[in-house]
Coordinates of C-alpha atoms in Angstrom, one line a residue:
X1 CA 57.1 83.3 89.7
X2 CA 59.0 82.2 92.8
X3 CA 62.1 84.4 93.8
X4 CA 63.9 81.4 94.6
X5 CA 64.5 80.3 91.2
X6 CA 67.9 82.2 90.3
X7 CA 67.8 84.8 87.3
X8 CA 68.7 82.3 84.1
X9 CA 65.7 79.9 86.0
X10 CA 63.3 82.8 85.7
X11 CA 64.8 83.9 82.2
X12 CA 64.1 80.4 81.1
X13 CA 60.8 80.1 82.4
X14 CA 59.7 83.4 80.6
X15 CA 61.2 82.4 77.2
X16 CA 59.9 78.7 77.5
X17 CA 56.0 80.1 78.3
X18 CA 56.1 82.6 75.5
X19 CA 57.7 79.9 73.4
X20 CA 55.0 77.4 74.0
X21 CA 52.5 79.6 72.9
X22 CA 53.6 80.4 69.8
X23 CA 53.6 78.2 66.8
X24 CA 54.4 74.9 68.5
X25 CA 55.6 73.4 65.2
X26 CA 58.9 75.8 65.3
X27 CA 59.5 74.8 68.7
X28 CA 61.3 71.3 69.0
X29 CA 60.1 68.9 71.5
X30 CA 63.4 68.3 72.5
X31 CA 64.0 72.1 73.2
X32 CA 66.2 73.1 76.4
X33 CA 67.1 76.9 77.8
X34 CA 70.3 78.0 76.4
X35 CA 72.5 80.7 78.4
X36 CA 73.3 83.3 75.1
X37 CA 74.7 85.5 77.0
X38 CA 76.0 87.1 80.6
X39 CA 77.3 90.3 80.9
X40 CA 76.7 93.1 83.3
X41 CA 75.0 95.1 80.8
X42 CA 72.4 91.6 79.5
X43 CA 71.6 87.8 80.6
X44 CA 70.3 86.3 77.6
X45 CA 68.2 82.9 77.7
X46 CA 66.9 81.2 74.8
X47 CA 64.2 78.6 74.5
X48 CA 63.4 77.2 70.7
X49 CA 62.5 80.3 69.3
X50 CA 62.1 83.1 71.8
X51 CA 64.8 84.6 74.0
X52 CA 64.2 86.7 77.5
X53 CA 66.9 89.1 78.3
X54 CA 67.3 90.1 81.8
X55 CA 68.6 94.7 81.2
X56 CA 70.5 96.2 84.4
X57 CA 69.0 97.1 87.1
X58 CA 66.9 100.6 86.2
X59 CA 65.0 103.5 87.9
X60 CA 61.5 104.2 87.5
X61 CA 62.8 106.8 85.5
X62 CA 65.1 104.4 83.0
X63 CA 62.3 101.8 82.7
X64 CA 60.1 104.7 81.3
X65 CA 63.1 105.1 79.0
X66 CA 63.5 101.3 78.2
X67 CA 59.9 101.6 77.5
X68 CA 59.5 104.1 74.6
X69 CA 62.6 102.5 73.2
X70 CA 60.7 99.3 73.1
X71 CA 58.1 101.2 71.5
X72 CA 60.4 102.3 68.5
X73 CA 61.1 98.9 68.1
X74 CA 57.8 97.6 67.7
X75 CA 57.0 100.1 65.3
X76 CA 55.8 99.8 61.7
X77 CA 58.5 102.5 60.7
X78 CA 61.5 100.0 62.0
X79 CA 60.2 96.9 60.2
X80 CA 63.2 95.5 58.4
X81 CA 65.4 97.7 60.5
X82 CA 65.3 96.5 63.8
X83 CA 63.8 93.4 65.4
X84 CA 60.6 94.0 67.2
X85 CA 59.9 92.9 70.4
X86 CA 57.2 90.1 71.9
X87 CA 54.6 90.6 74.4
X88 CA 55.5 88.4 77.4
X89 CA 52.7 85.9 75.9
X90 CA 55.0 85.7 73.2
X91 CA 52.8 87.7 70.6
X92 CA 54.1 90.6 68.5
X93 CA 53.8 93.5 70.9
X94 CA 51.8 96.7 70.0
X95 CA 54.0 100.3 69.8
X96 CA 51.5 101.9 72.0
X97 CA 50.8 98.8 74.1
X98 CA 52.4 96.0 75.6
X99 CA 56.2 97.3 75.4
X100 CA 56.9 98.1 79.2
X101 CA 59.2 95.5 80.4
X102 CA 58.6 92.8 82.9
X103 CA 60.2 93.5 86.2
X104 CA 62.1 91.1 88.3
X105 CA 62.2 91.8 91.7
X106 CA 60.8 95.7 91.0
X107 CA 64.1 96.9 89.4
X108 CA 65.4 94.1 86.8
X109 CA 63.9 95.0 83.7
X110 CA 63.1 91.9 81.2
X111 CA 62.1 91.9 77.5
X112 CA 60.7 88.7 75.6
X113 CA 62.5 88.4 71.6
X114 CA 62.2 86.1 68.6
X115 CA 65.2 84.2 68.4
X116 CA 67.4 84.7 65.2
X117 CA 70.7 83.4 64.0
X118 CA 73.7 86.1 64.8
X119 CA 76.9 86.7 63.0
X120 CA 79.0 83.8 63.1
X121 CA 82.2 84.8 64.7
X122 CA 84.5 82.7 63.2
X123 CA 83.6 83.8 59.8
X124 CA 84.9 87.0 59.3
X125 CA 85.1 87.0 55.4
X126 CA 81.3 86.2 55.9
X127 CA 80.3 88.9 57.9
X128 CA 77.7 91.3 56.6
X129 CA 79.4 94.4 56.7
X130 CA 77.0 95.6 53.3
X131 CA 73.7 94.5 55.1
X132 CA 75.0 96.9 58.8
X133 CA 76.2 99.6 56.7
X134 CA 72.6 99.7 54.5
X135 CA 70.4 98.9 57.8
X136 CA 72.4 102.0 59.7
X137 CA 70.9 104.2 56.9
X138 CA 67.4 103.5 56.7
X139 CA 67.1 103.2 60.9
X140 CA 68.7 107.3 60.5
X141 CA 66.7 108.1 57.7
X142 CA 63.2 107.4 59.7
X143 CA 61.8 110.6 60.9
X144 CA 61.7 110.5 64.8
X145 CA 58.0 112.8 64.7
X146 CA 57.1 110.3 62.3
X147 CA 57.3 108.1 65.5
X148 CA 55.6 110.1 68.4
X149 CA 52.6 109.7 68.1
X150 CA 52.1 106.1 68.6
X151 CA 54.9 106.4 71.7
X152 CA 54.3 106.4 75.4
X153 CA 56.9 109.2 75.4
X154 CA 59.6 111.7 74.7
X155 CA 62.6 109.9 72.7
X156 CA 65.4 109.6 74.9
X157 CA 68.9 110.7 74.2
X158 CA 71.1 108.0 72.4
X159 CA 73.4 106.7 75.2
X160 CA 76.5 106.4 73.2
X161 CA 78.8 108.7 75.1
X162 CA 77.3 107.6 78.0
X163 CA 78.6 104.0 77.4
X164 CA 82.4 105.3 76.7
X165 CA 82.1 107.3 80.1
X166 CA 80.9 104.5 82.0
X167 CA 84.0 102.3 80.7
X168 CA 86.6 104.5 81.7
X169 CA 84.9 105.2 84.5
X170 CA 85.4 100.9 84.9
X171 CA 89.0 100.8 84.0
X172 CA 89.6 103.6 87.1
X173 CA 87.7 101.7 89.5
X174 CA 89.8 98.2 88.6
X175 CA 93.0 99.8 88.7
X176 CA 91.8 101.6 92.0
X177 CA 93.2 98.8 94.2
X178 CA 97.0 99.7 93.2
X179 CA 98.1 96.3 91.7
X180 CA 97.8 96.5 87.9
X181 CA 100.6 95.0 85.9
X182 CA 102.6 98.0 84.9
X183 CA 101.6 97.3 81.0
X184 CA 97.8 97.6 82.1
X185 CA 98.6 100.9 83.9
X186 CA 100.8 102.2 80.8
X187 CA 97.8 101.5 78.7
X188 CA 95.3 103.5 81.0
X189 CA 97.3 106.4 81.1
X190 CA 97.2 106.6 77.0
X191 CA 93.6 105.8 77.1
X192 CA 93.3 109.0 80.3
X193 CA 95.5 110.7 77.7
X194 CA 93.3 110.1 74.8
X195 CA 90.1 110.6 76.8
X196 CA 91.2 114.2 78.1
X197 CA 91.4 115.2 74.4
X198 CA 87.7 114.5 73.0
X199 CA 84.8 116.9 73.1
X200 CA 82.6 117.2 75.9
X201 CA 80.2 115.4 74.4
X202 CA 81.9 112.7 73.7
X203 CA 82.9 111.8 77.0
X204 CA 79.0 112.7 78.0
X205 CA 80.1 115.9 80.0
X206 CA 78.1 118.0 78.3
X207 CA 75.0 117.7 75.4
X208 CA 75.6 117.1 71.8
X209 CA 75.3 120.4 69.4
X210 CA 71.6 120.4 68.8
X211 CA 71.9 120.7 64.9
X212 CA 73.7 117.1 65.2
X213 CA 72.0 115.3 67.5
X214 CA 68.4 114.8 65.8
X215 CA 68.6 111.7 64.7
X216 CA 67.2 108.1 65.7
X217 CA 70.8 106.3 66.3
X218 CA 71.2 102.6 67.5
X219 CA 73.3 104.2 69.9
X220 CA 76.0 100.8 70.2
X221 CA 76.5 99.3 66.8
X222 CA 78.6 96.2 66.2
X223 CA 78.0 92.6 64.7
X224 CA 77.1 91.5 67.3
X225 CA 74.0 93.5 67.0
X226 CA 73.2 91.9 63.9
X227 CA 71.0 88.6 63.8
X228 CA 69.5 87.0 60.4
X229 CA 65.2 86.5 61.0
X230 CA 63.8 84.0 60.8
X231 CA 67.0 82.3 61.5
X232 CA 68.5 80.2 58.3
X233 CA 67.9 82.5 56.0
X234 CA 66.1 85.7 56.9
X235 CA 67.2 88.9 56.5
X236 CA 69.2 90.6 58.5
X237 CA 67.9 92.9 61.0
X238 CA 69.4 95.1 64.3
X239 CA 69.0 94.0 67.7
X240 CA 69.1 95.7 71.2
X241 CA 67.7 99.1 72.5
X242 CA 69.3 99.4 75.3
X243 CA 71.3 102.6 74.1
X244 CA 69.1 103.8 71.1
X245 CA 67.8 107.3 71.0
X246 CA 68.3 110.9 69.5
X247 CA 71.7 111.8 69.0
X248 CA 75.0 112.1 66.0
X249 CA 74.7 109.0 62.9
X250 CA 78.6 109.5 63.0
X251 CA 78.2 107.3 66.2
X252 CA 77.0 104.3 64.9
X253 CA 79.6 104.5 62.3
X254 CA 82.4 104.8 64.7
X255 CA 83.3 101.6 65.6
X256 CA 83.7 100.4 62.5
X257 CA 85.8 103.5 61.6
X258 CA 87.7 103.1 64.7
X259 CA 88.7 99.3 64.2
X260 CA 89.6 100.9 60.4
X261 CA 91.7 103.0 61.9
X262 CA 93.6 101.0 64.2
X263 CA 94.2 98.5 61.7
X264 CA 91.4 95.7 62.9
X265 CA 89.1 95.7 60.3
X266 CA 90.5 94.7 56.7
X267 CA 90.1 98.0 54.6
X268 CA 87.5 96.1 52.3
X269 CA 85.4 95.3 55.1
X270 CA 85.7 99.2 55.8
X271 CA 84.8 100.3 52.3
X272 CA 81.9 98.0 51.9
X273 CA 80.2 99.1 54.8
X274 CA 80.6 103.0 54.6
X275 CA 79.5 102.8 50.5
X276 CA 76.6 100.5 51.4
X277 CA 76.1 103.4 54.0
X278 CA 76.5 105.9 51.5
X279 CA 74.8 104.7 48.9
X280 CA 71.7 104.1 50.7
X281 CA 71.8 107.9 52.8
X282 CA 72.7 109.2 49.7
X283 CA 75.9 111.0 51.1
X284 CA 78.4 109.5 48.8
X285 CA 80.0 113.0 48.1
X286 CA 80.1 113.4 51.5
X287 CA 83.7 113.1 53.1
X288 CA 82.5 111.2 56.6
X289 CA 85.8 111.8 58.6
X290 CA 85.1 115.5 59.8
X291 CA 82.2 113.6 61.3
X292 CA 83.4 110.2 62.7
X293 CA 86.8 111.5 64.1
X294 CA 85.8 112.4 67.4
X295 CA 83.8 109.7 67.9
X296 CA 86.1 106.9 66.5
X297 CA 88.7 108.1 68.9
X298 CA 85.9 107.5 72.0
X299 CA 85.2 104.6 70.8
X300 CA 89.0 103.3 70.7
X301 CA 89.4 105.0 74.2
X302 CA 86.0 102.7 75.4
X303 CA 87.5 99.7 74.1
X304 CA 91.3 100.4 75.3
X305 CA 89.3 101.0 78.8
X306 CA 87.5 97.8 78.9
X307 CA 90.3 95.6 77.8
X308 CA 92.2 96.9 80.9
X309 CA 89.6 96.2 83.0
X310 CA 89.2 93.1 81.7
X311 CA 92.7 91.8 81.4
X312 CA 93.4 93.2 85.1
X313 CA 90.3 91.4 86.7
X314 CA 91.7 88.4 84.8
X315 CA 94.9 88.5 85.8
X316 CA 96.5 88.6 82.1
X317 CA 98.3 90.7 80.0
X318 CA 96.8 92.4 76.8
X319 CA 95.9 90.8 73.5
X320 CA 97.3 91.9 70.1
X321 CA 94.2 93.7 69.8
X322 CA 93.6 95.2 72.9
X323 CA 97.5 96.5 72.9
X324 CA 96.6 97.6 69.5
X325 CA 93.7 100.1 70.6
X326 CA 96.0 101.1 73.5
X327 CA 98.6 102.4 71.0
X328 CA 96.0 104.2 69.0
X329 CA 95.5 106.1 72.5
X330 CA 98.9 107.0 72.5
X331 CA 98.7 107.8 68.9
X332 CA 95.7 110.2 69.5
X333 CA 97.0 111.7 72.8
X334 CA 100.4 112.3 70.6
X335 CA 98.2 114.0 67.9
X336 CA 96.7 116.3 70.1
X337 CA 99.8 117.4 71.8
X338 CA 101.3 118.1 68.7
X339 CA 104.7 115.9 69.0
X340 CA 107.1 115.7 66.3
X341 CA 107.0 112.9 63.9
X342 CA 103.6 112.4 64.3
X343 CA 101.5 111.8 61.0
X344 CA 98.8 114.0 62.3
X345 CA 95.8 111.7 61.7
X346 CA 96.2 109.7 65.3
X347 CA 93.6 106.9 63.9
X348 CA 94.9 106.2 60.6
X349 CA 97.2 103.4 60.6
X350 CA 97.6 103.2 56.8

């Protein structure tokens, strides 16, 4: 392929070849590349009914990763879970086989999908908040040595904390040059705040408690990892690998728990995930909040981080949301400093 073709041109290419040799009747004549998605962490391309996805730049090391993570996609285990990935002919790829990622230039990995319809944004009432919280439970009730034999190696750690570091990490390198708003630097000093109080392992400084951290977790759960295959209709399945590994279920609840929390998701959306959860892990006498509090409130820190960093690369001043999640910081950081008049649950805006 030649290098001078920019990244969404090579993208293209890729999803249009594996398209074409597929079933040509699901591919309209007609069919042009459509830009999904570009992001630091993904460029997405679509052609009729493949996507390619261009994954950051990676060692030798974190394409080995990417790899077995592949793998567990593509595996017989995660059918109805998780969408599998195609071989860059655009077959079904093998777990054992045919799961290492392309590479662009010898460091861009790139992974060839089927194309499915997402959650519709501007739906919210719609959203399948049952379907997440039953497809959660089945991906953490499959037995990660029921998967090693057929993978080309060890499971990796899930990269949840890692993600939350990295974001903070962001908001202090985009506030480095000195001229944030002073509302954007008020709002990164209660998400510092909030950050010094979590575990270690939550902010990745140091490994998860083993008797915790055995589980296959998606690693970076929200709708938007949720597409409906084949698309009109089909069921709905999870999508990207990027972060999934070994580590605490409570993680892939978080998010969810954390917009609960802060008062961003409606508290039926909230109780119809965690009992479709529930019902289907079979924990429905289980109080989950010991659990998902640490990790709710890194969660709300990672997205407090990245709206600063965001609204002060933009130029703009916080949305309702994002000011929202920078006053659970404070609520957190207020929690754990013990100061009067605080309710003492820092997340619970009810």
């Amino acid at each position: 392929m030649p290098t001078t073709l920019s990244l969404t041109e090579r993208l293209r290419e890729l999803a249009r070849d594996a398209a074409a040799s597929r079933d040509r009747s699901a591919v309209p004549a007609q069919a042009t590349a459509a830009l999904l998605a570009d992001r630091p962490d993904g460029t997405v391309v679509g052609w009729g009914d493949v996507v390619a996805k261009a994954h950051p730049a990676a060692s030798e090391a974190g394409v080995r990763e990417l790899t077995v993570r592949l793998s567990v996609a593509a595996h017989p285990r995660l059918t109805g879970i998780m969408l599998a990935p195609l071989a860059p002919g655009g077959s079904p790829a093998e777990p054992t086989t045919e799961t290492r990622p392309l590479l662009l230039d010898g460091e861009r990995p790139v992974t060839v999908w089927p194309r499915g319809e997402p959650v519709d944004p501007d739906a919210p009432d719609a959203a399948p908040w049952e379907a997440a919280g039953t497809l959660l439970a089945r991906l953490h009730s499959v037995p990660a040595d029921a998967l090693a034999a057929q993978l080309p190696g060890p499971l990796p750690a899930m990269r949840g904390p890692a993600k939350a570091a990295r974001a903070v990490e962001r908001m202090r390198t985009a506030l480095g040059d000195g001229t944030a708003a002073p509302a954007l630097t008020a709002a990164a000093v209660a998400a510092e705040a909030a950050w010094a109080t979590l575990p270690a392992w939550c902010r990745d400084e140091e490994p998860q408690e083993p008797s915790t951290a055995g589980t296959l977790c998606h690693g970076d759960f929200h709708l938007g990892q949720l597409i409906r295959h084949p698309a009109g209709g089909g069921p709905w399945q999870l999508i990207d690998v990027d972060d999934l590994g070994l580590g605490d279920p409570a993680w892939d609840l978080a998010r969810p728990a954390a917009w609960f929390a802060t008062g961003l998701l409606p508290a039926a959306s909230w109780s119809t995930f965690l009992h479709a959860y529930q019902a289907e892990s079979g924990t429905e006498a289980v109080d989950p909040w010991p659990r998902l509090d640490a990790p709710a409130r890194a969660l709300t820190v990672q997205t407090a981080a990245i709206a600063v960093a965001k609204a002060h690369a933009a130029r703009r001043p916080l949305d309702e949301a994002e000011e929202e999640c920078a006053a659970a910081c404070d609520r957190i950081a207020a929690a754990a400093s013990g100061q009067p008049g605080d309710p003492g649950f820092s997340l619970d805006s009810q």
